[in-house]
Short mmCIF file of C-alpha atoms in Angstrom, two decimals:
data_model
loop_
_atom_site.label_atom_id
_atom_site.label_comp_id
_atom_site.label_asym_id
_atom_site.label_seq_id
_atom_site.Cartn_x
_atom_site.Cartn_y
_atom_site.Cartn_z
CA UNK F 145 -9.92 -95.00 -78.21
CA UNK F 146 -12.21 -96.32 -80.40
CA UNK F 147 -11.82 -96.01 -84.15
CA UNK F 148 -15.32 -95.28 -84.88
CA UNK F 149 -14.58 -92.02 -82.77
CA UNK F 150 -11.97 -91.07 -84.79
CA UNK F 151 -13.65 -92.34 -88.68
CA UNK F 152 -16.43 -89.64 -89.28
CA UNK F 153 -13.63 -87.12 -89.36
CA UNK F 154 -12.14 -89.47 -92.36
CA UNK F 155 -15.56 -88.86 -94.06
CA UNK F 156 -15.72 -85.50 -93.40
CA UNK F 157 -11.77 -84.29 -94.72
CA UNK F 158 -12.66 -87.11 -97.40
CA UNK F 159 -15.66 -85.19 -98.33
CA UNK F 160 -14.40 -81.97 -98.45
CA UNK F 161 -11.30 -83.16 -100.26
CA UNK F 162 -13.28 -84.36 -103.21
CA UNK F 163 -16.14 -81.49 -103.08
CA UNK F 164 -13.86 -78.77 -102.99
CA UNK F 165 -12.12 -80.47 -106.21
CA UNK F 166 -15.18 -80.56 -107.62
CA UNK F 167 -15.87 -77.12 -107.02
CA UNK F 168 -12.80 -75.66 -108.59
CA UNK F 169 -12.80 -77.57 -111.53
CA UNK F 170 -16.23 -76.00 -112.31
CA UNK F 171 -15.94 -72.36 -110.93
CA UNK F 172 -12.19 -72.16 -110.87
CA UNK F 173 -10.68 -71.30 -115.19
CA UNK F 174 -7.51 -70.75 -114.04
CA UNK F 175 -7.77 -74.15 -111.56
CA UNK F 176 -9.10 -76.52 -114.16
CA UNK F 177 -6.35 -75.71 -116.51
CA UNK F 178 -3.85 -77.14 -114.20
CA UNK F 179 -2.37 -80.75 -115.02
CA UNK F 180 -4.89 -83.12 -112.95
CA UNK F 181 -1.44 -83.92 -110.66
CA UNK F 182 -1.25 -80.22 -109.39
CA UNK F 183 -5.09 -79.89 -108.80
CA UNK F 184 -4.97 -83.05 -106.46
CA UNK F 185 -1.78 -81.70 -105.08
CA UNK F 186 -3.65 -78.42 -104.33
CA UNK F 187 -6.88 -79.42 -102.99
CA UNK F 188 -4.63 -81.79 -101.00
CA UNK F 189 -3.40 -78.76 -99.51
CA UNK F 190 -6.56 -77.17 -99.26
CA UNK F 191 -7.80 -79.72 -97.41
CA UNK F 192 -4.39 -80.01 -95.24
CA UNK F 193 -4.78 -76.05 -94.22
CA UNK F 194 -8.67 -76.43 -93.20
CA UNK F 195 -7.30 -79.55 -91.13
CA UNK F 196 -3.94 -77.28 -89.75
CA UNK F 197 -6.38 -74.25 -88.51
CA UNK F 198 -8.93 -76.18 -86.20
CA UNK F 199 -6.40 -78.31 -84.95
CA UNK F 200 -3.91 -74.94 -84.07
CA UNK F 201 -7.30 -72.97 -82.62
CA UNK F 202 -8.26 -76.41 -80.62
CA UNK F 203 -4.46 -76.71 -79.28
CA UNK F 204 -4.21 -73.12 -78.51
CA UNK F 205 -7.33 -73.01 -76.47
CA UNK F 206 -6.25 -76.18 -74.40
CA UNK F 207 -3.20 -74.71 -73.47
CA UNK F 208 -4.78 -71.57 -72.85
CA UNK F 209 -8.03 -72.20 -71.60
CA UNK F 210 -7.43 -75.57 -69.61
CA UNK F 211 -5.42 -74.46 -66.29
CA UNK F 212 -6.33 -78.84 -65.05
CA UNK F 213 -3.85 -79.87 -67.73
CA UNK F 214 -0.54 -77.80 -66.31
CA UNK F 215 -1.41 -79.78 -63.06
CA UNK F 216 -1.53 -83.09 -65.01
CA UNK F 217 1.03 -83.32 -67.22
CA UNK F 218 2.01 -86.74 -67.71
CA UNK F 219 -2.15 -88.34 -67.46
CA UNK F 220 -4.40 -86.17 -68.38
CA UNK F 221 -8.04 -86.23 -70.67
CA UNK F 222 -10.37 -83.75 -71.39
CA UNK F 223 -13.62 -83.62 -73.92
CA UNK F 224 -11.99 -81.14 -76.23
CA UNK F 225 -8.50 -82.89 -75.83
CA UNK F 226 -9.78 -85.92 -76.96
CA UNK F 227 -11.96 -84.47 -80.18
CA UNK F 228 -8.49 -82.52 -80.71
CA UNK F 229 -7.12 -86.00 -80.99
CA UNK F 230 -9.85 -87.85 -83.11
CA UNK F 231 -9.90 -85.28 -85.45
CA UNK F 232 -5.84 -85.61 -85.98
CA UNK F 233 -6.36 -89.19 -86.52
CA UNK F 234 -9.30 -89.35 -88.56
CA UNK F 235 -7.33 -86.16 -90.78
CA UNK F 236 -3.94 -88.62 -91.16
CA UNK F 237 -6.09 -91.40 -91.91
CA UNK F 238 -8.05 -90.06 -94.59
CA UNK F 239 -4.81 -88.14 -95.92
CA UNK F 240 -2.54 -91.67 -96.01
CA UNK F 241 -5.56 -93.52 -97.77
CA UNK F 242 -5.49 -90.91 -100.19
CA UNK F 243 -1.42 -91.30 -100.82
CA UNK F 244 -2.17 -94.69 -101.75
CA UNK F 245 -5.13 -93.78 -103.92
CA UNK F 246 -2.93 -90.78 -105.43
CA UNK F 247 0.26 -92.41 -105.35
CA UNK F 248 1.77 -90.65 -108.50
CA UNK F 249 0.39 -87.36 -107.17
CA UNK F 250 0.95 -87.24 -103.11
CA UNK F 251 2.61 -89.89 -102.12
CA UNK F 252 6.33 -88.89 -100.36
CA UNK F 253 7.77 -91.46 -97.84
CA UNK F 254 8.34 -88.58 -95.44
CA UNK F 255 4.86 -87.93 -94.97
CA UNK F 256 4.38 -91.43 -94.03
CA UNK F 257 6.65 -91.26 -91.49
CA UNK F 258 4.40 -88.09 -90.16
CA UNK F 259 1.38 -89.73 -90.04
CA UNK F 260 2.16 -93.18 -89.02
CA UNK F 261 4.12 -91.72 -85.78
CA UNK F 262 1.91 -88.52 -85.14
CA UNK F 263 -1.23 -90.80 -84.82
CA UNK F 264 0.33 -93.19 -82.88
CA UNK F 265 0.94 -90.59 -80.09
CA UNK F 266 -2.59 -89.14 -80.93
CA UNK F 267 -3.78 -92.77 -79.95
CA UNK F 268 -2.19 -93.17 -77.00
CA UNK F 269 -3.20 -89.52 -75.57
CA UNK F 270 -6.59 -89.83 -76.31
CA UNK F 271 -7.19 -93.43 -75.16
CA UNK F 272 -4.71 -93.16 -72.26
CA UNK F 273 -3.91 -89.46 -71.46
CA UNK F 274 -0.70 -90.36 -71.21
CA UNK F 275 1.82 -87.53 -71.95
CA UNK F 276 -0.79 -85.19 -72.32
CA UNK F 277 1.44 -81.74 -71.71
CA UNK F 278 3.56 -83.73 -74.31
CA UNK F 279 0.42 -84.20 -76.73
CA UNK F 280 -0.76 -80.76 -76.22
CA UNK F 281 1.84 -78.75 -76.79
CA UNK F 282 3.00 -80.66 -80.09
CA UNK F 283 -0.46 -79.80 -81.91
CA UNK F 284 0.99 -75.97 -82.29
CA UNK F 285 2.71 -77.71 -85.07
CA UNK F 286 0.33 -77.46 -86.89
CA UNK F 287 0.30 -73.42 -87.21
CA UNK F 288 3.40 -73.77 -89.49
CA UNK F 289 1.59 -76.09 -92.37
CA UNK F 290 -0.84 -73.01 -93.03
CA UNK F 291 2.33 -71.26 -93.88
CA UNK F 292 3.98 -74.43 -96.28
CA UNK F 293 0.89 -74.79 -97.88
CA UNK F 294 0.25 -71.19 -99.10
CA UNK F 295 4.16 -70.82 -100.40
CA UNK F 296 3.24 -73.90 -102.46
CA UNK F 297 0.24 -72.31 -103.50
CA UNK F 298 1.94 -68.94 -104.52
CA UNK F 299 4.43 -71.02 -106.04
CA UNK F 300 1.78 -73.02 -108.23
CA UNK F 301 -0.06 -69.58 -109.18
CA UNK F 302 3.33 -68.49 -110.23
CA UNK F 303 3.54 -65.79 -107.96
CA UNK F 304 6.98 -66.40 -106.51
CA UNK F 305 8.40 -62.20 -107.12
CA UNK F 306 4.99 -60.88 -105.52
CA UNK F 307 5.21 -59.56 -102.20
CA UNK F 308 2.67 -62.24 -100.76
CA UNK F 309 5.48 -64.76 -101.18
CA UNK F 310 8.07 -62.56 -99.42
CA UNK F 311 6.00 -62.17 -96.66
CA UNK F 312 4.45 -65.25 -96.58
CA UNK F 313 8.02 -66.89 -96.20
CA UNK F 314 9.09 -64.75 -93.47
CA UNK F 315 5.93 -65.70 -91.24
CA UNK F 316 6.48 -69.09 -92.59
CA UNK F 317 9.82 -69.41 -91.38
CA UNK F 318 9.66 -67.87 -87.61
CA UNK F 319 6.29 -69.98 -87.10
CA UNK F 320 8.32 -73.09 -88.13
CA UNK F 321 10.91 -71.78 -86.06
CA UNK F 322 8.56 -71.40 -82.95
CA UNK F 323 6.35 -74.08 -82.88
CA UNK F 324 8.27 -76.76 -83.91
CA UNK F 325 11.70 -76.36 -83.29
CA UNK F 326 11.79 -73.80 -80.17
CA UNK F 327 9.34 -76.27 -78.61
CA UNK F 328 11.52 -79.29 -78.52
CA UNK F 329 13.08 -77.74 -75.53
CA UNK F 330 9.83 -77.54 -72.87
CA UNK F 331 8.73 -81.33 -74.63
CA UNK F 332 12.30 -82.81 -73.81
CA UNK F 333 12.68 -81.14 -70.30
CA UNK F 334 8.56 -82.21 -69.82
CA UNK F 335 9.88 -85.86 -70.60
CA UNK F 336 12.62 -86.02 -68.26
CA UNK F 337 10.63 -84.47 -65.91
CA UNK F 338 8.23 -86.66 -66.01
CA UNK F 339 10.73 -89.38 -64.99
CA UNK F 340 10.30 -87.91 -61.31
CA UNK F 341 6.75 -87.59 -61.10
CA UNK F 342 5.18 -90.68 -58.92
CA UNK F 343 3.05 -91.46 -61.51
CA UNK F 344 6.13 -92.89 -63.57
CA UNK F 345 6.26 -95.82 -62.88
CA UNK F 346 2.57 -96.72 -63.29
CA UNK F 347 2.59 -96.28 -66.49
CA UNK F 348 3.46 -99.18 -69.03
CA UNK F 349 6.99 -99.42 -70.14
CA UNK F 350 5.02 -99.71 -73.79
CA UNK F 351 3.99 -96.20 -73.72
CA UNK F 352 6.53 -94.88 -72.87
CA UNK F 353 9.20 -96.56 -75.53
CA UNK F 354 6.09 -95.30 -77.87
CA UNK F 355 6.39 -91.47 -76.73
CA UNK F 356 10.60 -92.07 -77.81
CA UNK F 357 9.69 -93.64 -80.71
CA UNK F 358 7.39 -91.38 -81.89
CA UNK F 359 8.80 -88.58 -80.73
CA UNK F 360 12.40 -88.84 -81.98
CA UNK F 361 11.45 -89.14 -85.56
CA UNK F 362 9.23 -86.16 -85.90
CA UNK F 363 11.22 -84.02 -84.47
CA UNK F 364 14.34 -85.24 -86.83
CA UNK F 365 11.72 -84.79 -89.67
CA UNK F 366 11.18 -81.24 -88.23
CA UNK F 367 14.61 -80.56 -87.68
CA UNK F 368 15.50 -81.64 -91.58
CA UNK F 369 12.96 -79.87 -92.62
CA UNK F 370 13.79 -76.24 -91.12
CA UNK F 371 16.99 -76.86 -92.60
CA UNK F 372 15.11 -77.08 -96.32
CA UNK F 373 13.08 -73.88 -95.44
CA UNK F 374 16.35 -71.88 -94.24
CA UNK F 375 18.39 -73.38 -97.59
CA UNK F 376 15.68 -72.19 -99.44
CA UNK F 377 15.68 -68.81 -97.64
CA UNK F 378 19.12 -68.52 -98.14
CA UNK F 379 19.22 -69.33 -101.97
CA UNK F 380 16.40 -66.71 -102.20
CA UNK F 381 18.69 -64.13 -100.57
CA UNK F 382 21.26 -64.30 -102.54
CA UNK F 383 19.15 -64.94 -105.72
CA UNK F 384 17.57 -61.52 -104.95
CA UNK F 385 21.34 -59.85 -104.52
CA UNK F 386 22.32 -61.07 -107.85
CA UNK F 387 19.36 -59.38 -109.43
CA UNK F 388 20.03 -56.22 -107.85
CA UNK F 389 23.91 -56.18 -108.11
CA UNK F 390 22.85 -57.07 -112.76
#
């Protein structure tokens, strides 16, 4: 891949980022009253969720839509894979550059680890196809920030007793629960799978100590961080029964 494929999706995140904050600040009363922190952190967000959607829709159509990918699992490319990719990269990009800009504000050592691993493997897919099924299926993952992002933004607009939030958190947690922990089981058996195909062994021992190493720490971020959502269900459960038994 080259990076000029993946850049003027940098620009465009970058230029939404900082339009939409300029918008809100101007149109928004409630928005520009905010500490400048929490507007950053929200049009952060904004940004993340615009990012999260066409990336889920693009995902959802491959693995819908594109019956040459189930018969070429481990090397695969196609035109909308690939812009799939670029757009990931060019998102993570623009997002890390603006950790380092908004260090104070964004900055959490966790997402690092997201985006330093999650493009790697978005590198290798679109330049190689290698572990395309692999690739494919792991941009669903995205369906569950949508979810993150609008608690947070309930939470900001202090509307954590409204029924929005209940819902919201319910959705949240079964589409965490589906497309990021449920799927570690056909991306782990697709792996060792894979290990039998005859295209194995043509493929660079490189690549595939990248897929492990990219893989095993975002799932263990995903894994620690469905145990966050369901301690913060549970707190909320029992918060709620302690209202109702006072």
């Amino acid at each position: 891949m080259e990076i000029y494929q993946a850049a003027p999706f940098s620009v465009i995140f970058a230029f939404i980022f900082y339009l939409s904050l300029y918008l809100f600040r101007k149109y928004w009363i409630s928005f520009s009253q905010l500490d400048s922190s929490i507007q950053i952190q929200f049009i952060s967000r904004v940004v993340s969720s615009i990012h999260a959607l066409i990336v889920t829709l693009l995902g959802s159509y491959v693995l819908i839509a594109d019956h040459d990918l189930y018969s070429n699992k481990l090397i695969y490319k196609s035109d909308i894979i690939i812009l799939n990719y670029n757009m990931v990269i060019g998102y993570l990009f623009m997002d890390f550059l603006l950790m380092i800009y908004y260090k104070k504000e964004i900055f959490e050592w966790q997402f690092v680890v997201h985006h330093v691993v999650s493009a790697t493997a978005c590198i290798v897919a679109s330049n190689y196809g290698y572990f395309a099924y692999i690739a494919a299926l792991r941009t669903l993952s995205e369906a569950s920030t949508l979810f993150v992002n609008f608690r947070w933004f309930l939470l900001t607009l202090n509307m954590k007793d409204s029924k929005w939030y209940m819902i919201n958190g319910i959705i949240g947690f079964i589409s965490f629960g589906l497309v990021r922990i449920v799927t570690l089981i056909p991306i782990w058996k697709a792996f060792f799978d894979f290990t039998t195909y005859t295209q194995w062994p043509t493929i660079p021992l490189i690549f595939k100590l990248i897929c492990l190493g990219t893989s095993v720490p975002l799932d263990s971020l995903n894994i620690y961080w469905f145990y966050r959502i369901i301690s913060i269900m549970t707190k909320s459960i029992k918060s709620n029964k302690q209202k109702r038994l006072n």
